Amino acid sequence: MTQPNKVLATFQVNGEPHEVAFLPHKTLLEVLREEMDLTGTKHGCELGECGTCTVQIDGTPVLSCLVLAVDAVGKDVQTVEGLAQGAELNPLQHCMADLGAAQCGYCTPGVLMAADALLRDNPKPTRDEIKEALAGNLCRCTGYIKIFEAVELAAARMRGEDAQPSKESIYGS
Amino acid sequence: MVLDDPKSAPATREDAPWQHDKKKEDLKHIGKPIRKVDARSKVAGLTRFADDLRLPRMLHMKLLRSTMAHAEIVSIDTSKAAALPGVKGILTGKDMPTPFGILPVSQDEHALCPDKVRFVGDPVVAIAATEEETAWDACRLVDVQYRELQTVGSVHEAAGTNDPRLHDYGVRGNIHRLENLEFGDLADGFNRAEHIREDTFWFEGNTHLPMEQHATLAHFDRDGKLTVWSSTQTPHYLHRALARVLAPLPAHKIRVIAVQNGGGFGGKSDPFNHEICAAKMSMLTGRPVKIALTREEVFWCHRGRHPVLMRSKIGVTKTGRITALDFHSFLDGGAYGSYGTASTFYTGALQTVTYAVENYHFRGARFFTNKAPCGPKRGHGTPQPRFALEVQLDKIACDLGLDPAQMRLDNLAPRDSLTANFLRIGSMGLGACIEKVVEGSGWKERRGKREVTKDGRIRGLGLACSSYLSGAGLPIYWNGLPHSGVQLQLDRSGLVTAFCGSTDIGQGSDSILGWIIGEVLGIDPLGIKVVTADTDLTPVDLGSYSSRVTVMTGNAAMQAAERARDLLAKGVAKKLEVPASRLVFADERVFDAEDPQKGMSFQDAVICTEAQFGTIGTVGSYTPPKSAAKFRGGGVGPSPSYSYSAAVVEVEVDPETGIYRVPKVWMAHDIGRALNAAVAMGQIEGSIYMGLGEAMMEEMAYRDRSHKGKRVFVHKIPSLLEYKSPSACEMPECVTYVIEDPDKNGPFGAKEVGQGPLLPMMPAVANAIFDAVGVRVDENPVSFEKVFAALQAQKAGKEARFGPANDDTGVPVVDFGEPLQIKTPWQGGDGTAHNDPHRTKKAAK
Ligand code: FES
Ligand code: FES
């Protein structure tokens, strides 16, 4: 059982170069977490079934557990750590925090990366479009509703509207 | 019948020290949708879960698990694995001979199986190596020889197989537990009944499926101290299990830190093999050791919902008043005890707290089978009987021509009363819950109308209710100590730090500390530092299970905060020369109520108090009220308070295929008081979701395969793809009502939130299917193929039902022995059994 040689490559992650040596069969998920210490990206299956490992490559959400790290070299990789502008959370993060859309928070990075890509393509998504975009991100805590509401609220705010969460969504009907 | 007699209510109640009667407008933080204390780090991806941790020189550990469902271990040869470069440590069962288990009555697990394996997935060898892949490779080099034993795969088989036994303890054969409790006079109850029904129900097991797989990092340092970071809901119980197995290492040299859990739902409440092995491996190698389970291994750890077969005979009056309930449950416990003793009692405990039950007989049996062990999942042991009861009541209403909602409203268990089995009900908002969902859903106008949708589906509405505990009245091991402790430290900077053993599994328990302490001290809840779930630093809290944290941790926090406030008031009163009783704590200030200008900042209050009395720290703790149930088995069911829920579910059923969808759900939840509006809503929505998954699709099923003439049970679906759970697309529209009926025993009147509303989902779906197409599915999950089968039966002119045989052949034959007989409160009972052999023995002495 001899190990193959490691490859040395430079990744662009969240706009920063990362030079790492890794075994060529490693997934992007493993290299992000284990070689770059970017543990914001999670794993729930490593088989492409849960969406917790979602990152963006060139703006498109992908499951990092199904991407070989070597295939991400030279591409623009975005992870949850890159969403905030410095210390300031982005509008989607703010809305998720305000509505309690992150309960245990384990699915949250994946959800954020999928929803962030959606909002870039579609500034005014319908509830069904949001569901569609998040269909691959399982969440066991929230029942998704607070996530949908956070995405809608963030979308409105990003369009410049002075939107507030509905009374029913916070206090019930 | 004097069920509503005030004499049956507890005679004396202590004054209500938990401010349940505080008016909403007088509360500054409680009830508001403030962010959780950890919200920022969670959305920034900065929350560290167990597998995100690593230490220098860390080894990776893997477990070799049994491929046999039931076998004796003949030999284990690890020599080839040991020779693999990179392998640093190997453990087998003989290295950790002391058994453990969550309950003192079932210490039946070993960190690694010493001589026998009991299910496919039982761990046999642990190997640590410098690289994760090396540890896997080494596991493949281990040669384990087994001698296969006959397997036991169901409650029927277990009841009929006395030999071989899975365990050499228990009642007899493969019966782990038998409970038999009779409250009141069943024969009389049935005699007075005007209508009697008997039904058999089956509830398939299902699992928690937390998104985070369990992980543990252990470090035995050079000073001889062990630290274990783990995704556990119960660090205190893990601490005890480690001390037991790792003896002579003293408990005070073991530190357990529960890392933020990526979802628990009960699945991280047992001490686990991998946690103990990681600790032992670190002691063996002198290096930090980490193990992160694969998704498949999480299915093997399981401890999820028990599969339960139930037979229920119920007698009612013409108005649906329950005069007698005779309930049998048969639990498929899987391979180990886990929480199973409690689970067994829970299948019988809470039937009485929603509707008045005059006489009640409960018989429960738990069996060992060669499958992953079952344990507590959200609702612990109560969703299965709740499914049976709520579907059966729907049938009763149908038989009697009553509106199922009105029938329930007419027969509610009274507030401030004792039930037949001596549970003490306090606040009781079920009536309000039912009224809300009935009104919101248009129940009265729309039920039974069988409207047809554009695509030819038939609409139906179903209603069901539930109740759940706000924490178990007794701890898991017998002791007279508090269930929760909180320690506060007040610093000259104005910082308040709260130390508490409670464990945040995503439900927001860390935040509860902040909100309550902030409210009492008049400071910003998000400015409070919360240190939790660390056995070295924090006072014991029993853990995040049975919905106990809001009430128990909350009350302890309130006591600690009030003591701090009293001390500060003393200090400030002296300095300002105003009576302490006149001081107000609000807006980060302490001031004179009569002259608000006269005051000082909170920080100055701390400084001037420290100057007078020295370093400031206070403690608070909480122990639940004494239970009225004194009979053996009465320890399971009592709680400081009970939450209530009512649901109406709308379905649209294709009458040809049985395929249905759930477009809308109305859910009302009486939680006493919402400590945080948004977070409470999230808990309710999460329950609706998880209940819907259980109702429609989730099942922990096994393949029954033959291997060399022996049967092997292999998990059918150990992956997230095949274990179906609802995605964003399946989530229905939810109309949620928060009912606030404050309870004297909870902080600001709060009760539990978030377990109760899962329970009515499954029976409400089954009842809605009946409303739509007139067929009964007496099994959970109410999956499409079962609806289809029932529709086929209906078409063929047979009984329009799918479920287990509805006669005595449907359930195993078990001799339950003589029941413990307990007089109900309205028979003048005192909560003891008058024929308890233990009691008689004691009395004779
Ligand atoms: S880890 Fe589950 S999809 Fe990648
Ligand atoms: S917040 Fe826990 S899985 Fe989504």
Coordinates of N, CA, C and O in Angstrom, one line a residue, chain B residues 587-721:
Chain B
D587 N -31.7 48.8 31.3 CA -30.9 49.6 30.3 C -29.4 49.7 30.7 O -28.9 50.8 30.6
E588 N -28.8 48.7 31.2 CA -27.4 48.7 31.6 C -27.2 49.7 32.8 O -26.0 50.2 33.0
R589 N -28.2 50.0 33.5 CA -28.0 50.9 34.7 C -28.7 50.3 35.9 O -29.6 49.5 35.8
V590 N -28.3 50.9 37.1 CA -29.0 50.6 38.3 C -29.4 51.9 38.9 O -28.5 52.8 39.1
F591 N -30.7 52.1 39.1 CA -31.1 53.4 39.6 C -32.3 53.4 40.5 O -33.0 52.4 40.7
D592 N -32.5 54.5 41.1 CA -33.6 54.7 42.1 C -35.0 54.8 41.3 O -35.1 55.7 40.5
A593 N -35.9 54.0 41.6 CA -37.2 54.0 40.9 C -37.9 55.3 41.1 O -38.6 55.8 40.2
E594 N -37.6 56.0 42.2 CA -38.3 57.2 42.5 C -37.6 58.4 41.9 O -38.2 59.5 41.7
D595 N -36.3 58.3 41.6 CA -35.6 59.3 41.0 C -34.6 58.7 40.0 O -33.4 58.5 40.3
P596 N -35.1 58.4 38.8 CA -34.2 57.6 37.9 C -32.9 58.3 37.5 O -32.0 57.6 37.1
Q597 N -32.8 59.6 37.8 CA -31.5 60.2 37.5 C -30.4 59.7 38.5 O -29.2 59.7 38.2
K598 N -30.9 59.4 39.6 CA -30.0 58.9 40.7 C -29.7 57.5 40.4 O -30.5 56.6 40.6
G599 N -28.4 57.2 40.0 CA -28.1 55.8 39.7 C -26.7 55.7 39.1 O -25.9 56.7 39.2
M600 N -26.4 54.6 38.6 CA -25.0 54.4 38.0 C -25.1 53.3 37.0 O -26.1 52.6 36.9
S601 N -24.0 53.3 36.2 CA -24.0 52.3 35.2 C -23.9 50.9 35.8 O -23.4 50.8 37.0
F602 N -24.2 49.9 35.1 CA -24.1 48.5 35.6 C -22.7 48.2 36.0 O -22.4 47.6 37.0
Q603 N -21.7 48.7 35.1 CA -20.3 48.4 35.4 C -19.9 49.1 36.8 O -19.3 48.4 37.6
D604 N -20.4 50.3 37.0 CA -20.0 51.0 38.3 C -20.7 50.2 39.4 O -20.1 50.2 40.5
A605 N -21.9 49.7 39.2 CA -22.5 48.9 40.2 C -21.7 47.7 40.6 O -21.5 47.4 41.8
V606 N -21.1 47.1 39.6 CA -20.2 45.9 39.9 C -19.0 46.4 40.7 O -18.6 45.8 41.7
I607 N -18.4 47.5 40.2 CA -17.2 48.0 40.9 C -17.5 48.4 42.3 O -16.7 48.0 43.3
C608 N -18.5 49.1 42.6 CA -18.8 49.6 43.9 C -19.2 48.4 44.9 O -18.8 48.4 46.0
T609 N -19.8 47.4 44.3 CA -20.1 46.2 45.1 C -18.9 45.4 45.4 O -18.7 44.9 46.5
E610 N -18.0 45.2 44.4 CA -16.8 44.5 44.6 C -15.9 45.2 45.7 O -15.3 44.5 46.5
A611 N -15.9 46.5 45.6 CA -15.2 47.3 46.6 C -15.7 47.0 48.0 O -14.9 46.9 49.0
Q612 N -17.0 46.8 48.2 CA -17.6 46.5 49.5 C -17.5 45.1 50.0 O -17.2 44.8 51.1
F613 N -17.7 44.2 49.0 CA -17.8 42.8 49.4 C -16.7 41.8 48.9 O -16.7 40.6 49.1
G614 N -15.9 42.4 48.0 CA -14.9 41.5 47.4 C -15.4 40.9 46.1 O -16.5 41.2 45.6
T615 N -14.6 40.0 45.5 CA -14.9 39.4 44.2 C -16.4 38.9 44.2 O -16.8 38.2 45.1
I616 N -17.0 39.1 43.0 CA -18.5 38.8 43.0 C -18.7 37.5 42.1 O -18.3 37.5 41.0
G617 N -19.3 36.6 42.7 CA -19.8 35.4 42.0 C -21.0 34.9 42.7 O -21.2 35.0 43.9
T618 N -22.0 34.3 41.9 CA -23.1 33.7 42.6 C -23.4 32.4 41.9 O -22.9 32.1 40.8
V619 N -24.2 31.6 42.5 CA -24.6 30.3 41.9 C -26.2 30.2 42.0 O -26.8 30.8 42.8
G620 N -26.7 29.3 41.1 CA -28.1 29.0 41.2 C -28.2 27.6 40.8 O -27.4 27.0 40.0
S621 N -29.2 26.9 41.3 CA -29.4 25.5 40.8 C -30.9 25.2 40.8 O -31.7 25.9 41.4
Y622 N -31.2 24.1 40.2 CA -32.6 23.7 40.1 C -32.8 22.2 40.2 O -32.1 21.4 39.6
T623 N -33.8 21.8 41.0 CA -34.2 20.5 41.2 C -35.7 20.4 40.9 O -36.4 21.2 41.5
P624 N -36.2 19.6 40.1 CA -37.7 19.5 39.8 C -38.5 19.2 41.1 O -37.9 18.6 42.0
P625 N -39.7 19.6 41.1 CA -40.6 19.2 42.2 C -40.7 17.7 42.4 O -40.6 17.0 41.5
K626 N -41.0 17.3 43.7 CA -41.1 15.9 44.0 C -42.3 15.4 43.2 O -43.4 16.0 43.1
S627 N -42.2 14.1 42.7 CA -43.3 13.5 42.0 C -44.4 13.0 42.9 O -44.1 12.5 44.0
A628 N -45.6 13.0 42.4 CA -46.7 12.4 43.2 C -46.7 10.9 42.9 O -47.4 10.2 43.7
A629 N -46.1 10.4 41.9 CA -46.1 9.0 41.6 C -45.0 8.3 42.4 O -43.8 8.5 42.2
K630 N -45.5 7.4 43.3 CA -44.5 6.8 44.2 C -44.4 5.3 43.9 O -43.6 4.6 44.5
F631 N -45.2 4.8 42.9 CA -45.1 3.4 42.6 C -43.8 3.1 41.8 O -43.2 4.0 41.2
R632 N -43.4 1.8 41.7 CA -42.2 1.5 40.9 C -42.5 1.7 39.4 O -43.5 1.3 38.9
G633 N -41.7 2.5 38.8 CA -41.9 2.9 37.4 C -42.5 4.2 37.3 O -42.6 4.8 36.2
G634 N -42.9 4.8 38.5 CA -43.5 6.1 38.5 C -42.4 7.2 38.2 O -42.8 8.4 38.1
G635 N -41.2 6.9 38.1 CA -40.1 7.9 37.9 C -40.1 8.4 36.4 O -39.5 9.4 36.2
V636 N -40.8 7.7 35.5 CA -40.8 8.1 34.1 C -42.1 8.7 33.8 O -43.2 8.0 33.9
G637 N -42.1 9.9 33.4 CA -43.4 10.6 33.1 C -43.5 11.9 33.8 O -43.9 12.9 33.2
P638 N -43.2 12.0 35.1 CA -43.3 13.3 35.8 C -42.4 14.3 35.3 O -41.3 14.0 34.8
S639 N -42.9 15.5 35.2 CA -42.1 16.7 34.7 C -42.6 17.9 35.4 O -43.8 18.0 35.8
P640 N -41.8 18.9 35.4 CA -42.2 20.2 36.0 C -43.5 20.7 35.3 O -44.3 21.4 35.9
S641 N -43.6 20.5 34.0 CA -44.7 21.0 33.2 C -44.8 20.2 31.9 O -43.9 19.5 31.5
Y642 N -46.0 20.4 31.3 CA -46.2 19.7 30.0 C -46.6 20.7 28.9 O -47.4 21.6 29.1
S643 N -46.0 20.6 27.8 CA -46.3 21.4 26.6 C -47.5 20.7 25.9 O -47.7 19.5 26.1
Y644 N -48.2 21.5 25.1 CA -49.3 20.9 24.4 C -49.3 21.4 22.9 O -48.8 22.5 22.6
S645 N -49.8 20.5 22.0 CA -49.8 20.9 20.6 C -51.0 20.3 20.0 O -51.5 19.3 20.3
A646 N -51.5 21.1 18.9 CA -52.6 20.5 18.1 C -52.2 20.9 16.7 O -51.7 22.0 16.4
A647 N -52.5 19.9 15.8 CA -52.2 20.1 14.4 C -53.4 19.8 13.5 O -54.1 18.8 13.8
V648 N -53.6 20.5 12.4 CA -54.4 20.1 11.3 C -53.5 20.0 10.1 O -52.8 20.9 9.8
V649 N -53.6 18.9 9.4 CA -52.8 18.7 8.2 C -53.7 18.5 7.0 O -54.7 17.8 7.1
E650 N -53.4 19.2 5.9 CA -54.2 19.0 4.7 C -53.4 18.1 3.8 O -52.2 18.3 3.6
V651 N -54.1 17.1 3.2 CA -53.5 16.3 2.2 C -54.2 16.3 0.9 O -55.4 16.7 0.9
E652 N -53.6 16.0 -0.2 CA -54.2 15.8 -1.5 C -53.8 14.5 -2.0 O -52.6 14.2 -2.3
V653 N -54.7 13.5 -2.1 CA -54.4 12.1 -2.4 C -54.9 11.8 -3.8 O -56.0 12.1 -4.2
D654 N -54.0 11.1 -4.5 CA -54.4 10.5 -5.8 C -55.1 9.2 -5.5 O -54.5 8.3 -5.0
P655 N -56.4 9.1 -5.8 CA -57.2 7.9 -5.4 C -56.8 6.7 -6.2 O -57.1 5.6 -5.8
E656 N -56.1 6.9 -7.3 CA -55.6 5.7 -8.0 C -54.4 5.1 -7.5 O -54.2 3.9 -7.4
T657 N -53.4 6.0 -7.1 CA -52.1 5.5 -6.8 C -51.8 5.5 -5.3 O -50.8 4.9 -4.8
G658 N -52.5 6.3 -4.6 CA -52.2 6.5 -3.2 C -51.1 7.5 -2.9 O -50.8 7.8 -1.8
I659 N -50.6 8.1 -4.0 CA -49.6 9.1 -3.8 C -50.3 10.4 -3.3 O -51.3 10.8 -3.8
Y660 N -49.7 11.0 -2.3 CA -50.3 12.2 -1.7 C -49.3 13.2 -1.5 O -48.1 13.0 -1.4
R661 N -49.7 14.5 -1.4 CA -48.8 15.5 -1.0 C -49.5 16.3 0.2 O -50.7 16.2 0.4
V662 N -48.6 17.0 0.9 CA -49.1 17.8 2.0 C -48.9 19.2 1.7 O -47.8 19.7 1.9
P663 N -49.9 20.0 1.2 CA -49.7 21.4 0.9 C -49.6 22.3 2.1 O -49.0 23.3 2.0
K664 N -50.3 21.9 3.2 CA -50.4 22.9 4.2 C -50.6 22.3 5.6 O -51.3 21.3 5.7
V665 N -50.0 22.9 6.6 CA -50.1 22.4 8.0 C -50.5 23.6 8.9 O -49.9 24.7 8.7
W666 N -51.4 23.4 9.8 CA -51.7 24.4 10.9 C -51.2 23.8 12.2 O -51.7 22.7 12.5
M667 N -50.4 24.5 12.9 CA -49.8 23.9 14.1 C -49.9 25.0 15.2 O -49.5 26.1 15.1
A668 N -50.5 24.6 16.4 CA -50.5 25.4 17.6 C -49.8 24.7 18.7 O -49.9 23.5 18.9
H669 N -48.9 25.5 19.4 CA -48.1 24.9 20.4 C -48.1 25.7 21.7 O -47.8 26.9 21.6
D670 N -48.6 25.1 22.7 CA -48.6 25.9 24.0 C -47.3 25.7 24.7 O -47.0 24.5 25.2
I671 N -46.5 26.7 24.8 CA -45.2 26.6 25.3 C -45.0 27.4 26.6 O -43.9 27.7 27.1
G672 N -46.2 27.8 27.2 CA -46.1 28.5 28.5 C -45.8 30.0 28.2 O -46.6 30.9 28.3
R673 N -44.5 30.2 27.8 CA -44.1 31.6 27.3 C -42.9 31.4 26.4 O -42.1 30.6 26.7
A674 N -43.0 32.1 25.3 CA -41.8 32.1 24.4 C -40.7 33.0 25.0 O -40.9 34.2 25.2
L675 N -39.6 32.4 25.3 CA -38.5 33.2 25.8 C -37.9 34.0 24.6 O -37.3 35.1 24.8
N676 N -38.0 33.5 23.4 CA -37.5 34.2 22.2 C -38.4 33.8 21.1 O -38.5 32.7 20.7
A677 N -39.2 34.8 20.6 CA -40.2 34.5 19.6 C -39.7 33.8 18.4 O -40.1 32.7 18.0
A678 N -38.6 34.4 17.7 CA -38.1 33.8 16.5 C -37.6 32.4 16.7 O -37.8 31.5 15.9
V679 N -36.9 32.2 17.8 CA -36.3 30.9 18.1 C -37.3 29.9 18.4 O -37.3 28.7 17.9
A680 N -38.4 30.3 19.1 CA -39.5 29.3 19.4 C -40.2 28.9 18.1 O -40.5 27.7 17.9
M681 N -40.4 29.9 17.2 CA -41.0 29.6 15.9 C -40.1 28.5 15.1 O -40.6 27.6 14.5
G682 N -38.8 28.8 15.2 CA -37.9 27.8 14.5 C -38.0 26.4 15.0 O -38.0 25.5 14.3
Q683 N -38.2 26.3 16.3 CA -38.3 25.0 16.9 C -39.6 24.3 16.5 O -39.6 23.1 16.2
I684 N -40.7 25.1 16.4 CA -42.0 24.5 16.0 C -41.9 24.1 14.5 O -42.3 23.0 14.2
E685 N -41.3 25.0 13.7 CA -41.3 24.6 12.3 C -40.4 23.4 12.1 O -40.7 22.5 11.3
G686 N -39.3 23.3 12.8 CA -38.4 22.1 12.8 C -39.1 20.9 13.2 O -38.9 19.8 12.6
S687 N -40.0 21.0 14.1 CA -40.8 19.8 14.6 C -41.8 19.4 13.5 O -42.0 18.2 13.3
I688 N -42.4 20.3 12.9 CA -43.4 20.0 11.8 C -42.6 19.2 10.7 O -43.1 18.2 10.2
Y689 N -41.5 19.8 10.4 CA -40.7 19.1 9.3 C -40.3 17.7 9.7 O -40.5 16.8 8.9
M690 N -39.8 17.5 10.9 CA -39.3 16.2 11.3 C -40.5 15.2 11.4 O -40.4 14.1 11.0
G691 N -41.6 15.7 11.9 CA -42.8 14.9 12.0 C -43.3 14.5 10.6 O -43.7 13.3 10.4
L692 N -43.2 15.4 9.7 CA -43.7 15.1 8.4 C -42.8 14.1 7.7 O -43.3 13.2 7.0
G693 N -41.5 14.2 7.9 CA -40.6 13.2 7.4 C -41.0 11.8 8.0 O -41.0 10.8 7.3
E694 N -41.2 11.7 9.3 CA -41.6 10.5 9.9 C -42.9 9.9 9.3 O -43.1 8.7 9.2
A695 N -43.8 10.8 9.1 CA -45.2 10.4 8.6 C -45.1 9.9 7.2 O -45.7 8.9 6.8
M696 N -44.3 10.6 6.3 CA -44.4 10.3 4.9 C -43.3 9.3 4.4 O -43.6 8.5 3.5
M697 N -42.2 9.3 5.0 CA -41.1 8.5 4.4 C -40.0 7.9 5.2 O -39.4 6.9 4.8
E698 N -39.8 8.4 6.4 CA -38.6 8.0 7.1 C -38.8 6.6 7.7 O -39.7 6.4 8.5
E699 N -37.9 5.7 7.5 CA -37.9 4.4 8.2 C -36.6 3.8 8.2 O -35.8 3.8 7.3
M700 N -36.3 3.2 9.4 CA -35.0 2.5 9.7 C -35.3 1.1 9.5 O -35.6 0.4 10.4
A701 N -35.2 0.6 8.2 CA -35.6 -0.7 7.9 C -34.4 -1.6 7.6 O -33.3 -1.1 7.3
Y702 N -34.5 -2.9 7.8 CA -33.4 -3.8 7.6 C -33.7 -4.8 6.5 O -34.8 -5.2 6.3
R703 N -32.6 -5.3 5.9 CA -32.7 -6.4 5.0 C -32.4 -7.6 5.7 O -31.5 -7.7 6.5
D704 N -33.2 -8.6 5.5 CA -33.1 -9.9 6.2 C -32.4 -10.8 5.2 O -33.1 -11.3 4.2
R705 N -31.1 -11.1 5.3 CA -30.4 -11.8 4.3 C -29.9 -13.1 4.9 O -29.6 -13.2 6.1
S706 N -29.7 -14.1 4.1 CA -29.1 -15.3 4.6 C -27.6 -15.3 4.2 O -27.2 -14.8 3.2
H707 N -26.8 -15.8 5.2 CA -25.4 -15.9 4.9 C -25.0 -17.3 5.5 O -25.1 -17.5 6.7
K708 N -24.5 -18.2 4.6 CA -24.2 -19.5 5.1 C -25.2 -20.1 6.0 O -24.9 -20.6 7.0
G709 N -26.4 -20.0 5.5 CA -27.5 -20.6 6.3 C -28.0 -19.8 7.5 O -29.0 -20.2 8.1
K710 N -27.2 -18.8 7.9 CA -27.7 -17.9 9.0 C -28.2 -16.6 8.5 O -27.7 -16.1 7.5
R711 N -29.2 -16.1 9.2 CA -29.7 -14.8 8.8 C -28.9 -13.7 9.3 O -28.4 -13.7 10.4
V712 N -28.8 -12.7 8.5 CA -28.0 -11.5 8.8 C -28.9 -10.3 8.6 O -29.6 -10.2 7.6
F713 N -28.9 -9.4 9.6 CA -29.7 -8.1 9.3 C -28.8 -7.0 8.9 O -27.9 -6.6 9.7
V714 N -29.0 -6.6 7.7 CA -28.2 -5.5 7.2 C -29.1 -4.3 7.1 O -30.2 -4.4 6.6
H715 N -28.6 -3.2 7.5 CA -29.4 -2.0 7.4 C -29.7 -1.7 5.9 O -28.8 -1.8 5.1
K716 N -30.9 -1.4 5.6 CA -31.3 -1.4 4.3 C -30.9 -0.1 3.6 O -30.6 0.0 2.4
I717 N -30.7 1.0 4.4 CA -30.6 2.3 3.8 C -29.6 3.2 4.5 O -29.9 4.3 5.0
P718 N -28.3 2.7 4.8 CA -27.5 3.5 5.6 C -26.8 4.7 4.8 O -25.6 4.9 4.8
S719 N -27.6 5.4 4.1 CA -27.1 6.6 3.4 C -28.2 7.7 3.4 O -29.4 7.4 3.5
L720 N -27.7 8.9 3.2 CA -28.6 10.1 3.2 C -29.5 10.1 1.9 O -30.6 10.7 1.9
L721 N -29.1 9.4 0.9 CA -29.8 9.4 -0.3 C -31.0 8.4 -0.2 O -32.1 8.7 -0.6

